[in-house]
Every structure is written in structure tokens, then in C-alpha cells.
Amino acid sequence: MIEHHELLLVVQAAEQGSLAAAARALDLEPPAVTKRLAALESRLGVRLFHRTTRRLALTDEGELFCARARELLAGLASLESELQDSVSEARGTVRLASSFGFGRRWVAPALAGFQRAHPHVEIQLHLMERLPDLAAAGFDAAVWLWSPRRASTVTRKLASNRRVLVAAPAYAQRHGLPRAPQELAQHACLVVREDEAKSTAWKLAPVDGRRGGPVTVQVHGALSTNSGEVARDWALAGHGIMLRSLWDVHALLAEGRLVHVLPEYAMLDADVHWVLPPRRPGSAVPLRLRLLQEHLARHLADPPWLQPLPGTATEGVSRRAGPASARPTPPRRR
């Protein structure tokens, strides 16, 4: 009889492309994987893989075996999940990662509500500047403001969000506001530098999709930081134009403490995502994680930052710029 671990071995070897990589994914020593695969092929009387020093490829029999193995593993995982749901309640520990600002303001209150509803679940929230390798760092999941680029990572969008341009009314009164993205180069821009990046390019896309493609503008400013909250404080003090997520500035826009600059454009890369580390084929997502994901999705289903924005400028604010009018005068650099 074919064993569960043999199904996993063949699927991992096919997906990883080498026995060494499959061994790492299964937390086994490479010789053990080689020995188990050879024993399986000998018992079945067929070769499942063509093996060379550089390449591992499924045979025709291997393709059939792998396809059926995936179906069986998925069925077992579904059965396990259904049994867990029917006989137990959520329990255990969830180690969750999130960014500092969004995690503190939006994720933390939602987690407190979830824990009250599920008293046997312990939640450890870790706030950090950048998304870690979840599996390597021992995290069960993350709530993050963009979709990770790792192909093996499992993500689900929880809420829409975007980064918008804002400035204080005082800055707008003194220097005017740009009328096109290219005119940002003439203004003092407050730059948030991520991962020690040297580039200060802002890639803005039309919000309605009817104004052409994205526009990349190289911006400049005497003030830059690795903290979005510091940049927000500078913007409120009238030191320049900032690019910041709607979740953070929507209330300030509604109160009139900031004005929306170039509302036709935004950086559309900041949606809120639920992120899971890669999982072994056939492994079920624990009930506590599935329930937490559903809870966060409900909590963020109608976020206040997606409500209609107020006016884009205060009364009497000039939108100076362009060849037919006076250029805005950026603050003097010292």
C-alpha cells in the first residue's frame, strides 16, 4: 500500500525539481529521500523520475502518480479540516506579523475582539518594519500592505487601499499645488526611504484608468526618513508634499488638516493582504488561522478610509504651476 509520506515525497520532488530541495522541504536528509524514492519505485516496478546530475523530471508514470497523489493529499486535508471543525473549537497559538502603523491602529483592535470570541486561542502580534520570511521566522501568518513577491507565498486580499499625495493647507497656500504629476519635481517632497533605497521615484497611476498609463516622477526634498509617521508629522507642519496610505491620512483629510494633492492619481500598490507561509502539499490550515482570516476580512470589509474623500484643497488655495502660470516656489534648501 502506498503511504502518505510517499505521496508527499513524490509531489515535493516534482515541485522542487531536485531530491535535495525535496529533502529540505520535508525536513529529511537527502540520502533518506533518495532511499525512500528508490524503494517506492522498486515496489511499484516503474520509474517515476528521470534523474541526472542537473535535472529531475517526471516519467509518464510519474506524471500519473503525481496527479493522483495531489488529489489524494487534497482530499485528506479536506477531511482533516472537516473533522476538526466538527469536533473541536479553535485553540492554540497564532504568531502574527504586521507593520507598525497599520498593525497598531487596525489589526490590534481586531485581534482583541477575535480573542474574546475564541478564549482558547493565544495571539502574539509582532509589529515590524518589513515583512520577514514567515516560515524561517516561525510566523503563522501576516497582515501586510502589499502582496509579497514570493511565488510560494499564499495571499488573500482583505481590503483595498492606496497611497495618495497630501499636503498641509499652509504648504498649499505658500507654494501652490501641482496640476500634473510632472510638476511634483518642482515641489518639496517628503520622502520615505524603504530598505535604504536611494531612488526617490514615485510611480503614480490614474485612479480611474482613463488618463493613460502610470507616470514615474523623480521627486526631491530636503527632508527624508525611514518612518512614515515622521513624514506625516512633517507634512502636517507644512514642510512638503507626502505620499501616504489612505488608511493613515483619511481622517486628517476629513478634518481639513491635510488637502488631497492630484486626487486623480495614486500609487495603487498598498492593498491589505492576509499572508501565509508556504505549506506542504496536503497540510491543512489550522482552524484558528481560518477563523482569524475570516474575522479580519469581516472587520475590514467596509473600512472608513474608502469613504468618499473631502474636497481636494482649501478655499483660496492656488494651484500654481504649468507653462502658462507662475511656477511654485519650493522652500529654500539649506
C-alpha positions as YAML, in Angstrom:
chain: A
units: angstrom
residues:
- id: 1
  name: MET
  ca: [0.00, 0.00, 0.00]
- id: 2
  name: ILE
  ca: [1.26, 3.47, -0.85]
- id: 3
  name: GLU
  ca: [1.88, 5.50, 2.27]
- id: 4
  name: HIS
  ca: [1.01, 9.16, 2.93]
- id: 5
  name: HIS
  ca: [4.69, 10.12, 3.26]
- id: 6
  name: GLU
  ca: [5.39, 8.57, -0.15]
- id: 7
  name: LEU
  ca: [2.71, 10.73, -1.78]
- id: 8
  name: LEU
  ca: [4.29, 13.80, -0.19]
- id: 9
  name: LEU
  ca: [7.77, 12.77, -1.30]
- id: 10
  name: VAL
  ca: [6.85, 12.41, -4.97]
- id: 11
  name: VAL
  ca: [4.84, 15.65, -5.04]
- id: 12
  name: GLN
  ca: [7.62, 17.61, -3.34]
- id: 13
  name: ALA
  ca: [10.30, 16.14, -5.63]
- id: 14
  name: ALA
  ca: [8.25, 17.12, -8.67]
- id: 15
  name: GLU
  ca: [7.56, 20.64, -7.39]
- id: 16
  name: GLN
  ca: [11.05, 21.34, -6.07]
- id: 17
  name: GLY
  ca: [12.87, 19.96, -9.11]
- id: 18
  name: SER
  ca: [15.54, 18.10, -7.13]
- id: 19
  name: LEU
  ca: [15.78, 15.50, -4.41]
- id: 20
  name: ALA
  ca: [17.96, 17.78, -2.31]
- id: 21
  name: ALA
  ca: [15.34, 20.54, -2.37]
- id: 22
  name: ALA
  ca: [12.60, 17.99, -1.62]
- id: 23
  name: ALA
  ca: [14.62, 16.80, 1.36]
- id: 24
  name: ARG
  ca: [14.80, 20.35, 2.73]
- id: 25
  name: ALA
  ca: [11.06, 20.87, 2.24]
- id: 26
  name: LEU
  ca: [10.29, 17.59, 4.03]
- id: 27
  name: ASP
  ca: [12.89, 18.17, 6.74]
- id: 28
  name: LEU
  ca: [14.76, 14.99, 5.81]
- id: 29
  name: GLU
  ca: [18.34, 14.14, 4.97]
- id: 30
  name: PRO
  ca: [18.98, 13.81, 1.19]
- id: 31
  name: PRO
  ca: [20.13, 10.17, 1.44]
- id: 32
  name: ALA
  ca: [16.85, 9.27, 3.16]
- id: 33
  name: VAL
  ca: [14.82, 10.82, 0.33]
- id: 34
  name: THR
  ca: [16.87, 9.00, -2.31]
- id: 35
  name: LYS
  ca: [16.47, 5.69, -0.46]
- id: 36
  name: ARG
  ca: [12.70, 6.11, 0.00]
- id: 37
  name: LEU
  ca: [12.13, 7.02, -3.63]
- id: 38
  name: ALA
  ca: [14.19, 4.06, -4.84]
- id: 39
  name: ALA
  ca: [12.24, 1.72, -2.55]
- id: 40
  name: LEU
  ca: [8.90, 3.08, -3.82]
- id: 41
  name: GLU
  ca: [9.92, 2.71, -7.48]
- id: 42
  name: SER
  ca: [11.19, -0.83, -6.82]
- id: 43
  name: ARG
  ca: [7.94, -1.83, -5.11]
- id: 44
  name: LEU
  ca: [5.79, -0.33, -7.89]
- id: 45
  name: GLY
  ca: [8.01, -1.73, -10.64]
- id: 46
  name: VAL
  ca: [8.16, 1.63, -12.52]
- id: 47
  name: ARG
  ca: [10.46, 4.63, -12.67]
- id: 48
  name: LEU
  ca: [8.75, 7.82, -11.53]
- id: 49
  name: PHE
  ca: [11.59, 10.22, -12.39]
- id: 50
  name: HIS
  ca: [14.32, 10.64, -14.97]
- id: 51
  name: ARG
  ca: [17.34, 11.62, -12.87]
- id: 52
  name: THR
  ca: [20.54, 13.32, -13.98]
- id: 53
  name: THR
  ca: [23.12, 15.32, -12.05]
- id: 54
  name: ARG
  ca: [21.36, 18.56, -13.04]
- id: 55
  name: ARG
  ca: [17.74, 17.68, -13.61]
- id: 56
  name: LEU
  ca: [14.83, 15.73, -12.17]
- id: 57
  name: ALA
  ca: [11.87, 15.14, -14.48]
- id: 58
  name: LEU
  ca: [8.73, 13.01, -14.16]
- id: 59
  name: THR
  ca: [8.29, 10.00, -16.40]
- id: 60
  name: ASP
  ca: [4.87, 9.31, -17.92]
- id: 61
  name: GLU
  ca: [4.14, 7.01, -14.99]
- id: 62
  name: GLY
  ca: [5.42, 9.68, -12.64]
- id: 63
  name: GLU
  ca: [3.05, 12.26, -14.14]
- id: 64
  name: LEU
  ca: [0.11, 9.94, -13.47]
- id: 65
  name: PHE
  ca: [1.29, 9.15, -9.95]
- id: 66
  name: CYS
  ca: [1.87, 12.82, -9.11]
- id: 67
  name: ALA
  ca: [-1.54, 13.93, -10.39]
- id: 68
  name: ARG
  ca: [-3.35, 11.29, -8.34]
- id: 69
  name: ALA
  ca: [-1.12, 12.00, -5.31]
- id: 70
  name: ARG
  ca: [-2.15, 15.66, -5.35]
- id: 71
  name: GLU
  ca: [-5.82, 14.70, -5.48]
- id: 72
  name: LEU
  ca: [-5.44, 12.27, -2.59]
- id: 73
  name: LEU
  ca: [-3.49, 14.74, -0.45]
- id: 74
  name: ALA
  ca: [-6.06, 17.47, -1.07]
- id: 75
  name: GLY
  ca: [-8.86, 15.06, -0.13]
- id: 76
  name: LEU
  ca: [-7.11, 14.05, 3.09]
- id: 77
  name: ALA
  ca: [-6.54, 17.69, 4.01]
- id: 78
  name: SER
  ca: [-10.21, 18.48, 3.38]
- id: 79
  name: LEU
  ca: [-11.28, 15.53, 5.51]
- id: 80
  name: GLU
  ca: [-8.98, 16.57, 8.35]
- id: 81
  name: SER
  ca: [-10.32, 20.12, 8.21]
- id: 82
  name: GLU
  ca: [-13.95, 18.96, 8.28]
- id: 83
  name: LEU
  ca: [-13.28, 16.66, 11.23]
- id: 84
  name: GLN
  ca: [-11.52, 19.42, 13.15]
- id: 85
  name: ASP
  ca: [-14.42, 21.79, 12.56]
- id: 86
  name: SER
  ca: [-16.99, 19.24, 13.72]
- id: 87
  name: VAL
  ca: [-15.33, 18.03, 16.93]
- id: 88
  name: SER
  ca: [-13.30, 20.91, 18.29]
- id: 89
  name: GLU
  ca: [-13.14, 24.63, 18.80]
- id: 90
  name: ALA
  ca: [-10.28, 26.89, 17.82]
- id: 91
  name: ARG
  ca: [-7.33, 26.63, 20.16]
- id: 92
  name: GLY
  ca: [-3.59, 27.08, 20.14]
- id: 93
  name: THR
  ca: [-1.19, 29.97, 19.45]
- id: 94
  name: VAL
  ca: [-1.10, 32.34, 16.48]
- id: 95
  name: ARG
  ca: [2.14, 34.26, 15.82]
- id: 96
  name: LEU
  ca: [1.14, 37.14, 13.55]
- id: 97
  name: ALA
  ca: [3.32, 39.79, 11.89]
- id: 98
  name: SER
  ca: [2.16, 43.23, 10.76]
- id: 99
  name: SER
  ca: [3.61, 46.65, 10.02]
- id: 100
  name: PHE
  ca: [3.94, 49.16, 12.86]
- id: 101
  name: GLY
  ca: [1.37, 51.78, 11.91]
- id: 102
  name: PHE
  ca: [-1.36, 49.65, 10.35]
- id: 103
  name: GLY
  ca: [-0.85, 46.86, 12.85]
- id: 104
  name: ARG
  ca: [-1.22, 49.16, 15.83]
- id: 105
  name: ARG
  ca: [-4.23, 51.10, 14.54]
- id: 106
  name: TRP
  ca: [-6.28, 48.48, 12.70]
- id: 107
  name: VAL
  ca: [-5.01, 44.95, 13.33]
- id: 108
  name: ALA
  ca: [-4.55, 45.08, 17.11]
- id: 109
  name: PRO
  ca: [-8.18, 46.05, 17.94]
- id: 110
  name: ALA
  ca: [-9.48, 43.33, 15.61]
- id: 111
  name: LEU
  ca: [-7.27, 40.73, 17.29]
- id: 112
  name: ALA
  ca: [-8.56, 41.69, 20.73]
- id: 113
  name: GLY
  ca: [-12.12, 41.13, 19.53]
- id: 114
  name: PHE
  ca: [-11.23, 37.78, 18.00]
- id: 115
  name: GLN
  ca: [-9.53, 36.56, 21.19]
- id: 116
  name: ARG
  ca: [-12.61, 37.45, 23.26]
- id: 117
  name: ALA
  ca: [-14.70, 35.29, 20.93]
- id: 118
  name: HIS
  ca: [-12.16, 32.44, 20.98]
- id: 119
  name: PRO
  ca: [-10.74, 32.30, 24.52]
- id: 120
  name: HIS
  ca: [-8.63, 29.18, 23.86]
- id: 121
  name: VAL
  ca: [-6.55, 30.98, 21.20]
- id: 122
  name: GLU
  ca: [-3.43, 32.88, 22.23]
- id: 123
  name: ILE
  ca: [-2.33, 35.61, 19.81]
- id: 124
  name: GLN
  ca: [1.18, 37.03, 19.62]
- id: 125
  name: LEU
  ca: [1.28, 40.19, 17.46]
- id: 126
  name: HIS
  ca: [4.73, 41.27, 16.26]
- id: 127
  name: LEU
  ca: [5.00, 44.74, 14.70]
- id: 128
  name: MET
  ca: [7.94, 45.23, 12.33]
- id: 129
  name: GLU
  ca: [9.28, 47.49, 9.58]
- id: 130
  name: ARG
  ca: [9.48, 44.88, 6.83]
- id: 131
  name: LEU
  ca: [7.80, 41.57, 6.05]
- id: 132
  name: PRO
  ca: [10.01, 38.69, 7.25]
- id: 133
  name: ASP
  ca: [10.39, 35.22, 5.77]
- id: 134
  name: LEU
  ca: [7.38, 33.89, 7.66]
- id: 135
  name: ALA
  ca: [8.41, 30.25, 7.67]
- id: 136
  name: ALA
  ca: [12.01, 30.92, 8.66]
- id: 137
  name: ALA
  ca: [10.95, 33.33, 11.43]
- id: 138
  name: GLY
  ca: [8.28, 31.00, 12.79]
- id: 139
  name: PHE
  ca: [5.22, 33.11, 11.96]
- id: 140
  name: ASP
  ca: [1.84, 31.56, 11.24]
- id: 141
  name: ALA
  ca: [0.61, 34.49, 9.13]
- id: 142
  name: ALA
  ca: [0.95, 38.20, 8.46]
- id: 143
  name: VAL
  ca: [-1.29, 41.16, 7.68]
- id: 144
  name: TRP
  ca: [0.63, 43.33, 5.24]
- id: 145
  name: LEU
  ca: [0.03, 46.29, 2.97]
- id: 146
  name: TRP
  ca: [1.13, 44.78, -0.30]
- id: 147
  name: SER
  ca: [1.24, 41.35, -1.86]
- id: 148
  name: PRO
  ca: [4.60, 39.61, -1.36]
- id: 149
  name: ARG
  ca: [6.55, 38.75, -4.48]
- id: 150
  name: ARG
  ca: [7.44, 35.19, -3.38]
- id: 151
  name: ALA
  ca: [5.57, 32.82, -5.68]
- id: 152
  name: SER
  ca: [5.20, 30.18, -2.96]
- id: 153
  name: THR
  ca: [3.51, 32.56, -0.51]
- id: 154
  name: VAL
  ca: [-0.27, 32.26, -0.11]
- id: 155
  name: THR
  ca: [-2.11, 35.59, -0.03]
- id: 156
  name: ARG
  ca: [-5.66, 36.87, 0.11]
- id: 157
  name: LYS
  ca: [-6.73, 40.47, -0.27]
- id: 158
  name: LEU
  ca: [-8.51, 41.71, 2.86]
- id: 159
  name: ALA
  ca: [-9.18, 45.34, 1.91]
- id: 160
  name: SER
  ca: [-8.45, 47.90, -0.78]
- id: 161
  name: ASN
  ca: [-6.07, 50.74, -0.04]
- id: 162
  name: ARG
  ca: [-3.88, 53.16, -1.98]
- id: 163
  name: ARG
  ca: [-1.16, 55.70, -1.36]
- id: 164
  name: VAL
  ca: [-2.21, 59.28, -2.11]
- id: 165
  name: LEU
  ca: [-0.50, 62.65, -2.26]
- id: 166
  name: VAL
  ca: [-1.28, 65.07, 0.55]
- id: 167
  name: ALA
  ca: [0.00, 68.37, 1.95]
- id: 168
  name: ALA
  ca: [-0.96, 70.79, 4.69]
- id: 169
  name: PRO
  ca: [-3.14, 73.80, 3.77]
- id: 170
  name: ALA
  ca: [-0.28, 76.04, 4.91]
- id: 171
  name: TYR
  ca: [2.08, 74.49, 2.34]
- id: 172
  name: ALA
  ca: [-0.56, 74.82, -0.37]
- id: 173
  name: GLN
  ca: [-1.11, 78.49, 0.49]
- id: 174
  name: ARG
  ca: [2.61, 79.29, 0.36]
- id: 175
  name: HIS
  ca: [3.66, 77.25, -2.68]
- id: 176
  name: GLY
  ca: [0.55, 76.29, -4.61]
- id: 177
  name: LEU
  ca: [-0.28, 72.75, -5.68]
- id: 178
  name: PRO
  ca: [0.85, 70.84, -8.79]
- id: 179
  name: ARG
  ca: [-1.62, 70.38, -11.61]
- id: 180
  name: ALA
  ca: [0.15, 67.37, -13.16]
- id: 181
  name: PRO
  ca: [2.41, 64.63, -11.73]
- id: 182
  name: GLN
  ca: [5.47, 66.01, -13.54]
- id: 183
  name: GLU
  ca: [5.17, 69.27, -11.56]
- id: 184
  name: LEU
  ca: [5.94, 67.39, -8.34]
- id: 185
  name: ALA
  ca: [9.60, 67.74, -9.31]
- id: 186
  name: GLN
  ca: [9.26, 71.47, -8.59]
- id: 187
  name: HIS
  ca: [7.97, 70.94, -5.05]
- id: 188
  name: ALA
  ca: [9.46, 69.96, -1.70]
- id: 189
  name: CYS
  ca: [8.52, 66.29, -1.33]
- id: 190
  name: LEU
  ca: [8.79, 64.33, 1.89]
- id: 191
  name: VAL
  ca: [10.38, 61.00, 1.02]
- id: 192
  name: VAL
  ca: [10.01, 57.79, 3.00]
- id: 193
  name: ARG
  ca: [13.05, 55.64, 2.20]
- id: 194
  name: GLU
  ca: [12.39, 51.92, 2.47]
- id: 195
  name: ASP
  ca: [15.16, 49.31, 2.71]
- id: 196
  name: GLU
  ca: [17.77, 52.09, 2.42]
- id: 197
  name: ALA
  ca: [16.68, 52.72, -1.17]
- id: 198
  name: LYS
  ca: [18.47, 55.58, -2.91]
- id: 199
  name: SER
  ca: [15.77, 56.14, -5.53]
- id: 200
  name: THR
  ca: [13.19, 58.85, -4.88]
- id: 201
  name: ALA
  ca: [10.89, 57.99, -7.78]
- id: 202
  name: TRP
  ca: [7.13, 57.97, -7.26]
- id: 203
  name: LYS
  ca: [5.15, 55.81, -9.71]
- id: 204
  name: LEU
  ca: [1.63, 57.22, -9.90]
- id: 205
  name: ALA
  ca: [-1.26, 55.65, -11.77]
- id: 206
  name: PRO
  ca: [-4.57, 57.24, -12.84]
- id: 207
  name: VAL
  ca: [-7.25, 56.32, -10.33]
- id: 208
  name: ASP
  ca: [-10.00, 55.99, -12.95]
- id: 209
  name: GLY
  ca: [-7.77, 54.27, -15.52]
- id: 210
  name: ARG
  ca: [-8.79, 56.72, -18.26]
- id: 211
  name: ARG
  ca: [-5.78, 59.01, -18.26]
- id: 212
  name: GLY
  ca: [-3.21, 56.71, -19.79]
- id: 213
  name: GLY
  ca: [-0.61, 54.61, -18.04]
- id: 214
  name: PRO
  ca: [1.43, 55.14, -14.89]
- id: 215
  name: VAL
  ca: [3.69, 58.18, -14.58]
- id: 216
  name: THR
  ca: [7.04, 57.98, -12.81]
- id: 217
  name: VAL
  ca: [8.32, 61.21, -11.29]
- id: 218
  name: GLN
  ca: [11.73, 61.75, -9.71]
- id: 219
  name: VAL
  ca: [10.96, 63.85, -6.64]
- id: 220
  name: HIS
  ca: [13.25, 65.89, -4.42]
- id: 221
  name: GLY
  ca: [13.17, 67.27, -0.90]
- id: 222
  name: ALA
  ca: [15.47, 68.27, 1.89]
- id: 223
  name: LEU
  ca: [13.64, 66.02, 4.38]
- id: 224
  name: SER
  ca: [13.55, 62.23, 4.14]
- id: 225
  name: THR
  ca: [13.08, 59.46, 6.70]
- id: 226
  name: ASN
  ca: [12.52, 55.72, 7.08]
- id: 227
  name: SER
  ca: [9.41, 56.43, 9.16]
- id: 228
  name: GLY
  ca: [6.06, 57.15, 7.54]
- id: 229
  name: GLU
  ca: [4.81, 58.63, 10.80]
- id: 230
  name: VAL
  ca: [7.67, 61.15, 10.87]
- id: 231
  name: ALA
  ca: [6.90, 62.11, 7.26]
- id: 232
  name: ARG
  ca: [3.24, 62.57, 8.19]
- id: 233
  name: ASP
  ca: [4.21, 64.91, 11.05]
- id: 234
  name: TRP
  ca: [6.39, 66.94, 8.67]
- id: 235
  name: ALA
  ca: [3.52, 67.16, 6.20]
- id: 236
  name: LEU
  ca: [1.15, 68.37, 8.91]
- id: 237
  name: ALA
  ca: [3.69, 71.03, 9.83]
- id: 238
  name: GLY
  ca: [3.67, 72.31, 6.23]
- id: 239
  name: HIS
  ca: [7.14, 71.15, 5.16]
- id: 240
  name: GLY
  ca: [6.13, 69.50, 1.88]
- id: 241
  name: ILE
  ca: [4.04, 67.01, -0.10]
- id: 242
  name: MET
  ca: [3.84, 63.44, 1.15]
- id: 243
  name: LEU
  ca: [2.82, 60.11, -0.39]
- id: 244
  name: ARG
  ca: [0.94, 58.18, 2.29]
- id: 245
  name: SER
  ca: [-1.64, 55.38, 2.62]
- id: 246
  name: LEU
  ca: [-5.29, 56.38, 2.80]
- id: 247
  name: TRP
  ca: [-5.77, 54.36, 5.99]
- id: 248
  name: ASP
  ca: [-3.38, 56.76, 7.73]
- id: 249
  name: VAL
  ca: [-4.46, 60.14, 6.32]
- id: 250
  name: HIS
  ca: [-8.17, 59.78, 5.57]
- id: 251
  name: ALA
  ca: [-9.23, 61.25, 8.92]
- id: 252
  name: LEU
  ca: [-6.76, 64.13, 8.52]
- id: 253
  name: LEU
  ca: [-8.24, 64.88, 5.09]
- id: 254
  name: ALA
  ca: [-11.77, 64.78, 6.51]
- id: 255
  name: GLU
  ca: [-10.74, 67.21, 9.27]
- id: 256
  name: GLY
  ca: [-9.10, 69.58, 6.78]
- id: 257
  name: ARG
  ca: [-5.67, 69.24, 8.39]
- id: 258
  name: LEU
  ca: [-4.37, 67.90, 5.07]
- id: 259
  name: VAL
  ca: [-5.51, 68.50, 1.50]
- id: 260
  name: HIS
  ca: [-5.59, 65.93, -1.28]
- id: 261
  name: VAL
  ca: [-2.99, 66.72, -3.96]
- id: 262
  name: LEU
  ca: [-3.55, 65.45, -7.52]
- id: 263
  name: PRO
  ca: [-6.57, 63.34, -6.49]
- id: 264
  name: GLU
  ca: [-6.72, 61.86, -9.99]
- id: 265
  name: TYR
  ca: [-3.53, 59.91, -9.27]
- id: 266
  name: ALA
  ca: [-2.38, 57.45, -6.61]
- id: 267
  name: MET
  ca: [0.11, 54.68, -6.01]
- id: 268
  name: LEU
  ca: [-2.01, 51.53, -6.30]
- id: 269
  name: ASP
  ca: [0.30, 49.10, -4.51]
- id: 270
  name: ALA
  ca: [-0.89, 49.21, -0.92]
- id: 271
  name: ASP
  ca: [-3.89, 46.85, -0.61]
- id: 272
  name: VAL
  ca: [-4.17, 44.98, 2.69]
- id: 273
  name: HIS
  ca: [-3.33, 41.26, 2.40]
- id: 274
  name: TRP
  ca: [-3.54, 38.17, 4.57]
- id: 275
  name: VAL
  ca: [-0.29, 36.28, 4.05]
- id: 276
  name: LEU
  ca: [0.51, 32.65, 4.86]
- id: 277
  name: PRO
  ca: [3.91, 30.97, 4.59]
- id: 278
  name: PRO
  ca: [4.32, 28.14, 2.06]
- id: 279
  name: ARG
  ca: [2.65, 24.93, 3.21]
- id: 280
  name: ARG
  ca: [3.45, 21.32, 2.45]
- id: 281
  name: PRO
  ca: [1.06, 19.64, 0.00]
- id: 282
  name: GLY
  ca: [-1.77, 18.06, 1.89]
- id: 283
  name: SER
  ca: [-1.31, 20.07, 5.07]
- id: 284
  name: ALA
  ca: [-4.49, 21.74, 6.29]
- id: 285
  name: VAL
  ca: [-4.64, 25.32, 7.51]
- id: 286
  name: PRO
  ca: [-5.46, 25.14, 11.24]
- id: 287
  name: LEU
  ca: [-8.96, 26.14, 12.29]
- id: 288
  name: ARG
  ca: [-7.68, 29.08, 14.38]
- id: 289
  name: LEU
  ca: [-5.99, 30.60, 11.31]
- id: 290
  name: ARG
  ca: [-9.01, 30.11, 9.06]
- id: 291
  name: LEU
  ca: [-11.31, 31.71, 11.62]
- id: 292
  name: LEU
  ca: [-8.90, 34.60, 12.19]
- id: 293
  name: GLN
  ca: [-8.68, 35.27, 8.45]
- id: 294
  name: GLU
  ca: [-12.47, 35.35, 8.20]
- id: 295
  name: HIS
  ca: [-12.69, 37.65, 11.24]
- id: 296
  name: LEU
  ca: [-10.19, 40.13, 9.76]
- id: 297
  name: ALA
  ca: [-11.96, 40.04, 6.39]
- id: 298
  name: ARG
  ca: [-15.24, 40.99, 8.10]
- id: 299
  name: HIS
  ca: [-13.54, 43.63, 10.23]
- id: 300
  name: LEU
  ca: [-12.02, 45.30, 7.14]
- id: 301
  name: ALA
  ca: [-14.94, 44.68, 4.78]
- id: 302
  name: ASP
  ca: [-16.02, 48.36, 4.76]
- id: 303
  name: PRO
  ca: [-13.04, 50.36, 6.03]
- id: 304
  name: PRO
  ca: [-13.60, 54.07, 6.74]
- id: 305
  name: TRP
  ca: [-10.65, 55.12, 4.59]
- id: 306
  name: LEU
  ca: [-12.62, 54.06, 1.48]
- id: 307
  name: GLN
  ca: [-15.40, 56.53, 2.20]
- id: 308
  name: PRO
  ca: [-15.59, 59.48, -0.25]
- id: 309
  name: LEU
  ca: [-12.80, 61.96, 0.32]
- id: 310
  name: PRO
  ca: [-13.48, 65.60, 1.09]
- id: 311
  name: GLY
  ca: [-12.51, 68.45, -1.24]
- id: 312
  name: THR
  ca: [-9.03, 68.39, -2.65]
- id: 313
  name: ALA
  ca: [-7.98, 71.85, -1.47]
- id: 314
  name: THR
  ca: [-8.98, 74.58, 0.93]
- id: 315
  name: GLU
  ca: [-10.78, 77.71, -0.15]
- id: 316
  name: GLY
  ca: [-8.49, 80.16, -1.89]
- id: 317
  name: VAL
  ca: [-5.59, 77.75, -2.35]
- id: 318
  name: SER
  ca: [-3.87, 78.37, -5.65]
- id: 319
  name: ARG
  ca: [-2.84, 75.51, -7.92]
- id: 320
  name: ARG
  ca: [0.09, 77.39, -9.36]
- id: 321
  name: ALA
  ca: [2.21, 75.55, -11.91]
- id: 322
  name: GLY
  ca: [2.45, 74.97, -15.63]
- id: 323
  name: PRO
  ca: [3.90, 76.96, -18.50]
- id: 324
  name: ALA
  ca: [1.08, 79.48, -18.55]
- id: 325
  name: SER
  ca: [1.33, 80.47, -14.91]
- id: 326
  name: ALA
  ca: [3.91, 81.17, -12.25]
- id: 327
  name: ARG
  ca: [5.93, 78.21, -11.10]
- id: 328
  name: PRO
  ca: [5.55, 77.16, -7.45]
- id: 329
  name: THR
  ca: [8.42, 78.20, -5.28]
- id: 330
  name: PRO
  ca: [9.72, 75.31, -3.23]
- id: 331
  name: PRO
  ca: [11.11, 76.04, 0.22]
- id: 332
  name: ARG
  ca: [14.72, 77.17, 0.11]
- id: 333
  name: ARG
  ca: [17.17, 74.34, 0.71]
- id: 334
  name: ARG
  ca: [19.83, 74.91, 3.25]
...
